[in-house]
Short mmCIF file of N, CA and C and ligand atoms in Angstrom, two decimals:
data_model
loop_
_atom_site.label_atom_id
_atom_site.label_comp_id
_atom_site.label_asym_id
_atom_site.label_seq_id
_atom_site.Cartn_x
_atom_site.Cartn_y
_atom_site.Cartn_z
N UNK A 89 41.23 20.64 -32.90
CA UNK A 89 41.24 20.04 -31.57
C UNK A 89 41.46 21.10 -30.49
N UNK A 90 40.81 20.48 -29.55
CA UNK A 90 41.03 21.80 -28.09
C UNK A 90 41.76 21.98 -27.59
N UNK A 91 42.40 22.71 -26.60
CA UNK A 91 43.02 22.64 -26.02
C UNK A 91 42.84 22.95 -24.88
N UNK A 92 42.02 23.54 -24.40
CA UNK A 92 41.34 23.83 -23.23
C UNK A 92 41.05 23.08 -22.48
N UNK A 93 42.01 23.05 -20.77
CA UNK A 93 42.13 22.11 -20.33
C UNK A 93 40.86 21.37 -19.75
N UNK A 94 39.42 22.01 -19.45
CA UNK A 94 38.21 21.94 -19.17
C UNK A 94 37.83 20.88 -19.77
N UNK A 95 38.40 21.07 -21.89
CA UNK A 95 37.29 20.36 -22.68
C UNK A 95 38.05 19.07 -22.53
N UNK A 96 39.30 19.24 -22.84
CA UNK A 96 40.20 17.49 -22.54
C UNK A 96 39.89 17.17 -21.36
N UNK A 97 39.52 17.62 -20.42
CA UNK A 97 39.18 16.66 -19.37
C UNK A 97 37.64 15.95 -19.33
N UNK A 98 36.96 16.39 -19.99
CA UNK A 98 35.66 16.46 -20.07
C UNK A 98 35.61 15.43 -20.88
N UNK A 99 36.06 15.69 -22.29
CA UNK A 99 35.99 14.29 -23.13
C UNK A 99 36.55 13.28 -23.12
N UNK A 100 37.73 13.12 -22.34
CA UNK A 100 38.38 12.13 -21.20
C UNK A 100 37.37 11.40 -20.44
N UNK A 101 36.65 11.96 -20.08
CA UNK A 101 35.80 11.46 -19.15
C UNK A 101 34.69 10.20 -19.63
N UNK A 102 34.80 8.92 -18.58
CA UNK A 102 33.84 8.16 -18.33
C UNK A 102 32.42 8.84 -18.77
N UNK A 103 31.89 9.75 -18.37
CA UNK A 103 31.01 10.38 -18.44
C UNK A 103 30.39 10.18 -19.98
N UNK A 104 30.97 11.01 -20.61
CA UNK A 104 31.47 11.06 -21.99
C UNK A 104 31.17 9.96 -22.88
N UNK A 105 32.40 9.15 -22.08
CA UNK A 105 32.21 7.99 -23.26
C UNK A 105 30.88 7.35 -23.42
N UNK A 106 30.19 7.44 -22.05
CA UNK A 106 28.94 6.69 -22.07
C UNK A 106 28.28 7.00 -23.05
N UNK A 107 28.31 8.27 -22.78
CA UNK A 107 27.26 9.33 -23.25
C UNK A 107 27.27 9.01 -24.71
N UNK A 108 28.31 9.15 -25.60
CA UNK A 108 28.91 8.98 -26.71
C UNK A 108 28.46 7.74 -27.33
N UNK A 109 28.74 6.55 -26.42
CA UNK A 109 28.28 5.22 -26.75
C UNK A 109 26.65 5.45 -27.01
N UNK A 110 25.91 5.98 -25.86
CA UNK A 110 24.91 5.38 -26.03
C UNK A 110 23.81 6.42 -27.40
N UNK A 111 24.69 7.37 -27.29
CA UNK A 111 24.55 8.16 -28.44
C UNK A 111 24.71 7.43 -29.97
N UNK A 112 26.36 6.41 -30.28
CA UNK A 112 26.22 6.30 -31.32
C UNK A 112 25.15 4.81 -31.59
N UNK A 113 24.54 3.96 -30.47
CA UNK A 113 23.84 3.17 -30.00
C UNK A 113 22.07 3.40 -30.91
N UNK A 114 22.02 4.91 -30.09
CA UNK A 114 20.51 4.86 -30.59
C UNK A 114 20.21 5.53 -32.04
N UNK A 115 21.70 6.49 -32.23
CA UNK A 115 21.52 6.74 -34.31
C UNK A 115 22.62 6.11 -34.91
N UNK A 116 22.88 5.08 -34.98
CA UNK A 116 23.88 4.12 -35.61
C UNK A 116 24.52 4.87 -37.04
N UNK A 117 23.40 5.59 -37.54
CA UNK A 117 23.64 6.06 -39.17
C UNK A 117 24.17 7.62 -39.08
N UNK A 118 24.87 7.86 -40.17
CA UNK A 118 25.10 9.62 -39.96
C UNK A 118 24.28 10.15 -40.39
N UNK A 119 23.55 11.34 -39.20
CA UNK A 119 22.27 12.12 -39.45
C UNK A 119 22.75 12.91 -40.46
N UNK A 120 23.65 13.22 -41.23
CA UNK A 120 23.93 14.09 -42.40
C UNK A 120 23.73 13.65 -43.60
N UNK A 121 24.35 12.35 -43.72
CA UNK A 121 24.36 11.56 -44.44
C UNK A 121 22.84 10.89 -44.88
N UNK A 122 22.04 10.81 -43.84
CA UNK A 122 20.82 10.48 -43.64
C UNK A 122 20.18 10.98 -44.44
N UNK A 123 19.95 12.32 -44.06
CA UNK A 123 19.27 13.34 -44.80
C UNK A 123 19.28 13.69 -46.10
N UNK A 124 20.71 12.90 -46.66
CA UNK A 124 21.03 12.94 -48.21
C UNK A 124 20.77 11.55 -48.60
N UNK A 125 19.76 11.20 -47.97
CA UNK A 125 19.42 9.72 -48.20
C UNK A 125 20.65 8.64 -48.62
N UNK A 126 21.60 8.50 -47.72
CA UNK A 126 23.02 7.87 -47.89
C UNK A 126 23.01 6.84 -46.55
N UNK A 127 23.39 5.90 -46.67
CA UNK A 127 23.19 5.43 -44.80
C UNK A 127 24.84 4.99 -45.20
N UNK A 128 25.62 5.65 -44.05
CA UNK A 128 26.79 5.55 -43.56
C UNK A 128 26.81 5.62 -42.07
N UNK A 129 27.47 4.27 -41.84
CA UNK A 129 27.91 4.26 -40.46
C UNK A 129 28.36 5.30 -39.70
N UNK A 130 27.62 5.76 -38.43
CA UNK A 130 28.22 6.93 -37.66
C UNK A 130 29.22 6.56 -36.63
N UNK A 131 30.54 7.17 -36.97
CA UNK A 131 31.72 6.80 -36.16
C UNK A 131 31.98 7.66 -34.97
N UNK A 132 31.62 8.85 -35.10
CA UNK A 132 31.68 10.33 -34.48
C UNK A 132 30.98 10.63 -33.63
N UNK A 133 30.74 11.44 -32.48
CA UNK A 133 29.57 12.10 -31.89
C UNK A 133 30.11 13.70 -32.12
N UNK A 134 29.59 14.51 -32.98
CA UNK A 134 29.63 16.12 -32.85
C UNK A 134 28.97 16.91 -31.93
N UNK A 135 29.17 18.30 -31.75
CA UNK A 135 28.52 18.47 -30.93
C UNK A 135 27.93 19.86 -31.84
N UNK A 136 26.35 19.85 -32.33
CA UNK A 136 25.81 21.01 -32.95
C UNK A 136 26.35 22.25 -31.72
N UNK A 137 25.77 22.77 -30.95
CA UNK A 137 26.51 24.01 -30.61
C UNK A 137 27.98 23.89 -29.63
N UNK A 138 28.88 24.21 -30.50
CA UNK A 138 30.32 23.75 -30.24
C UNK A 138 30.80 24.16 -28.90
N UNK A 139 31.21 22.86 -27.79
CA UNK A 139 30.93 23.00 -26.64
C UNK A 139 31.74 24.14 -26.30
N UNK A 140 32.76 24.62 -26.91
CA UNK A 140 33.10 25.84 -26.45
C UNK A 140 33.26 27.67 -27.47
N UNK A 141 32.00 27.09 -27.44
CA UNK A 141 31.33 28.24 -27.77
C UNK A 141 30.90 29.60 -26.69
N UNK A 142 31.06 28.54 -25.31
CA UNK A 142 30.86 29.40 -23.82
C UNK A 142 32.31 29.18 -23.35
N UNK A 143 32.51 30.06 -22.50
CA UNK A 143 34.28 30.30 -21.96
C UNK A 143 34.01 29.74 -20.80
N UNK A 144 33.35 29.82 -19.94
CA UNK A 144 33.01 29.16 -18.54
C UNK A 144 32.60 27.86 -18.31
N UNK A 145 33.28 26.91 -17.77
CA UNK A 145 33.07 25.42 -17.19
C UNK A 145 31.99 24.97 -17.04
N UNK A 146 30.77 25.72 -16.22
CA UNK A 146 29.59 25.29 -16.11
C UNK A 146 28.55 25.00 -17.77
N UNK A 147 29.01 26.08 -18.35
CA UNK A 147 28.16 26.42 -19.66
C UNK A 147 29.12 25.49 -20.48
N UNK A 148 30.18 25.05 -20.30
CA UNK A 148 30.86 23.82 -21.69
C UNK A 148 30.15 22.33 -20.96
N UNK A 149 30.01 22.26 -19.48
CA UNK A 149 29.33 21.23 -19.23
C UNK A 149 28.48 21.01 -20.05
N UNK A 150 27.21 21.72 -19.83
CA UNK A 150 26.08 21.37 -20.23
C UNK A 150 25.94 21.38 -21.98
N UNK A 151 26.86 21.58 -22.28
CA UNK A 151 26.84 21.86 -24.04
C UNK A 151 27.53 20.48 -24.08
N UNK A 152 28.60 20.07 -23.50
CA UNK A 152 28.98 19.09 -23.32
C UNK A 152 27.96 17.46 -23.12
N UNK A 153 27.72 18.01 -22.31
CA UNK A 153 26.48 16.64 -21.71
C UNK A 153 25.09 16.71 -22.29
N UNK A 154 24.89 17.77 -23.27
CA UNK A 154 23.37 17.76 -23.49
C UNK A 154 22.82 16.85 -24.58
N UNK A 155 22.33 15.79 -24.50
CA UNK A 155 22.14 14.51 -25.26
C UNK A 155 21.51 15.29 -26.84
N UNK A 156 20.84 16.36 -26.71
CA UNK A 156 20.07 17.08 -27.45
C UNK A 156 20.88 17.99 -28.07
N UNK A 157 22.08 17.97 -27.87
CA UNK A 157 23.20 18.87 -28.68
C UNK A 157 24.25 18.20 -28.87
N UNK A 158 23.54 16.31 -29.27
CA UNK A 158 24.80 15.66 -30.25
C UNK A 158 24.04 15.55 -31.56
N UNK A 159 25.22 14.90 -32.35
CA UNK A 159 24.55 14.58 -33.26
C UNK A 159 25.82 13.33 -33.98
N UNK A 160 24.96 12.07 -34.39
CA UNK A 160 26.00 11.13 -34.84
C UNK A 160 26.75 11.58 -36.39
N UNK A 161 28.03 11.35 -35.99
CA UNK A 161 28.41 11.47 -37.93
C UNK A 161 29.00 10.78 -38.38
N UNK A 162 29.64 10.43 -39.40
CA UNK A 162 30.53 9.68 -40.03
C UNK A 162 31.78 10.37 -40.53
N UNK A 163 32.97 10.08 -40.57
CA UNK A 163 34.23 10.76 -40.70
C UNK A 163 34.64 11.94 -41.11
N UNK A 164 33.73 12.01 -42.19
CA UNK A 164 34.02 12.71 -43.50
C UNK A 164 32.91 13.49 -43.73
N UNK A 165 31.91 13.22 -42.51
CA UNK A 165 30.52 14.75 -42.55
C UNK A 165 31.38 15.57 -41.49
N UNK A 166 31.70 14.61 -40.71
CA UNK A 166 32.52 15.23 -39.71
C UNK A 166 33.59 16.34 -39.99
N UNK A 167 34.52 15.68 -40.27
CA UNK A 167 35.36 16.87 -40.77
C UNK A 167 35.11 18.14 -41.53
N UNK A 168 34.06 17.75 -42.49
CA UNK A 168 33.49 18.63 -43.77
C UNK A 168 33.23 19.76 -42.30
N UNK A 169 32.11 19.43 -41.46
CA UNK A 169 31.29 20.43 -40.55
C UNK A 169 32.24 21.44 -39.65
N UNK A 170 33.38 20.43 -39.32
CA UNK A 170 34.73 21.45 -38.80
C UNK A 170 35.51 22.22 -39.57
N UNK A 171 35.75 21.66 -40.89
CA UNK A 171 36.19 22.83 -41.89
C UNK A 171 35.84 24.38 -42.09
N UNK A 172 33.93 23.66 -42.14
CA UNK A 172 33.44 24.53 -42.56
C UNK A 172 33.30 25.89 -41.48
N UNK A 173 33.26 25.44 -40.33
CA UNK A 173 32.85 26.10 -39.16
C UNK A 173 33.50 27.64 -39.20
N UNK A 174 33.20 28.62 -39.74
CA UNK A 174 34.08 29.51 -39.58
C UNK A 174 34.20 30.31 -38.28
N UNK A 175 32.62 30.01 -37.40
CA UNK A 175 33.06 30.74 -36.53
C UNK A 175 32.26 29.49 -35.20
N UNK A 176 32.46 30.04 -34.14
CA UNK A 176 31.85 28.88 -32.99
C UNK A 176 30.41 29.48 -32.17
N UNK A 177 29.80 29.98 -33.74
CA UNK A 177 28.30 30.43 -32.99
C UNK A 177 27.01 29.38 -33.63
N UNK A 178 26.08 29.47 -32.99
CA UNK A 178 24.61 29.20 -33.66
C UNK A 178 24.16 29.57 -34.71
N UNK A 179 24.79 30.76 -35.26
CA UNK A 179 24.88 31.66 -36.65
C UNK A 179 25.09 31.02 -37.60
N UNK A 180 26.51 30.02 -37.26
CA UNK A 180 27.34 29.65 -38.08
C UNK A 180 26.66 28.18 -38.41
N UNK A 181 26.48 27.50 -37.03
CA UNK A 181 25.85 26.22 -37.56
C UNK A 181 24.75 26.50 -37.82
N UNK A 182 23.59 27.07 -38.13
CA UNK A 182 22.84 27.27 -39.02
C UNK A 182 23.19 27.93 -39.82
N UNK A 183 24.01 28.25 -40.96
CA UNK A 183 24.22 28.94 -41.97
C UNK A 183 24.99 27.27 -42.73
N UNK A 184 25.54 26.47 -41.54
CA UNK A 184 26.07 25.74 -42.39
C UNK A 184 24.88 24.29 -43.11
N UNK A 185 24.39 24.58 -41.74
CA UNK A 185 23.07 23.46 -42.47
C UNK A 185 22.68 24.03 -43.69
N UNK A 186 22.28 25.61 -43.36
CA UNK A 186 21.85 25.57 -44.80
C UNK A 186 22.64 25.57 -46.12
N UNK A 187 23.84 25.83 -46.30
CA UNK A 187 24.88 25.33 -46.97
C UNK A 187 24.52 24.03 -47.60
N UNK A 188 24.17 22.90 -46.39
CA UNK A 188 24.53 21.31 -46.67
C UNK A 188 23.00 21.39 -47.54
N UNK A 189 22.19 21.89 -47.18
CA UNK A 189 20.68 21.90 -47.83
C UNK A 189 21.17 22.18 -49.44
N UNK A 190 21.83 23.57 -49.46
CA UNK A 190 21.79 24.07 -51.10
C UNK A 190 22.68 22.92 -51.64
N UNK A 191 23.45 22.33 -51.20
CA UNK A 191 24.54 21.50 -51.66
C UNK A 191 23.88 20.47 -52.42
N UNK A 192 22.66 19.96 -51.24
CA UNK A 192 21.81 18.60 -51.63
C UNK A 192 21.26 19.15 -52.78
N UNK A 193 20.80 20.43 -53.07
CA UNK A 193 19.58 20.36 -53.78
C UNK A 193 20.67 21.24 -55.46
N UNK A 194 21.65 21.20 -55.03
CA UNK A 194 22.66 21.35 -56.64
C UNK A 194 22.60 19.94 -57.12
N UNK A 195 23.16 19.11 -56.02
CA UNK A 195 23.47 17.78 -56.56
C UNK A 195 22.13 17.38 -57.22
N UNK A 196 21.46 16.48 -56.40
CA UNK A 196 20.38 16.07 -57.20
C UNK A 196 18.92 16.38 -57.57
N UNK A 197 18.79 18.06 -57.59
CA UNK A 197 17.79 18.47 -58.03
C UNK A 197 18.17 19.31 -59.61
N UNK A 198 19.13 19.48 -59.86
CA UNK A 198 19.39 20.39 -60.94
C UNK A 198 19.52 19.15 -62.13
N UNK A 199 19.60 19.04 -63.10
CA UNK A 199 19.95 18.22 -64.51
C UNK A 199 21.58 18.36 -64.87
N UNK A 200 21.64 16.74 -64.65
CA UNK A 200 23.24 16.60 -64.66
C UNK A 200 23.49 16.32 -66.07
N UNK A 201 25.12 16.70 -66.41
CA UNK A 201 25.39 16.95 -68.03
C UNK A 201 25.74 15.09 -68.02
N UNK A 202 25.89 14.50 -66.93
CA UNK A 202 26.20 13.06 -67.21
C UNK A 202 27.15 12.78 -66.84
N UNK A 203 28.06 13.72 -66.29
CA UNK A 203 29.44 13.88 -65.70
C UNK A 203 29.77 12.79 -64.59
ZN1 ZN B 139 28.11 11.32 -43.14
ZN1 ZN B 140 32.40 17.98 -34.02
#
């Protein structure tokens, strides 16, 4: 969680919530979850490039508000994606997608012992 008084005010914000609503409105399902062909309710709105990834107010706005840099999740993709996050670049969230890719394709592309 942040602490930066910019981002708590920001996600405080009316603004926000809309945004958020109408976000979890039009992908109801978690796009992670999705993709692993799973449909779980999306509780979350994340934000792919982590709004403070920029130090300056103007640039967490727009990372903030950019409808095109949410993404819906469900609790527990959620958290997994903050765990994983080691660092707060574009680097990182693409290194982690591809992570979630090799993950999918251990699970159910390899021959399971039945476990
Ligand atoms: Zn999920
Ligand atoms: Zn997040």
């Amino acid at each position: 969680m942040s602490r930066n008084p910019h981002y708590i005010k920001m996600i405080n914000s009316n603004r926000w919530k809309l945004l958020r609503a109408k976000k979890l409105q039009n992908n109801p399902v978690c796009e992670v979850c999705e993709a692993n062909n799973r449909s779980t309710l999306a509780t979350e709105v994340h934000h792919i490039v982590p709004v403070e990834s920029v130090s300056h107010e103007l640039g967490m706005r727009q990372l903030m508000f950019d409808y095109n840099n949410l993404q819906s999740l469900c609790h527990s993709c959620h958290s997994e994606i903050h765990r994983c996050a080691f660092s707060h670049s574009k680097e990182a969230v693409q290194a982690n997608n591809k992570r979630m890719t090799e993950r999918f394709a251990d699970k159910f592309l390899k021959p399971s012992n039945g476990v």
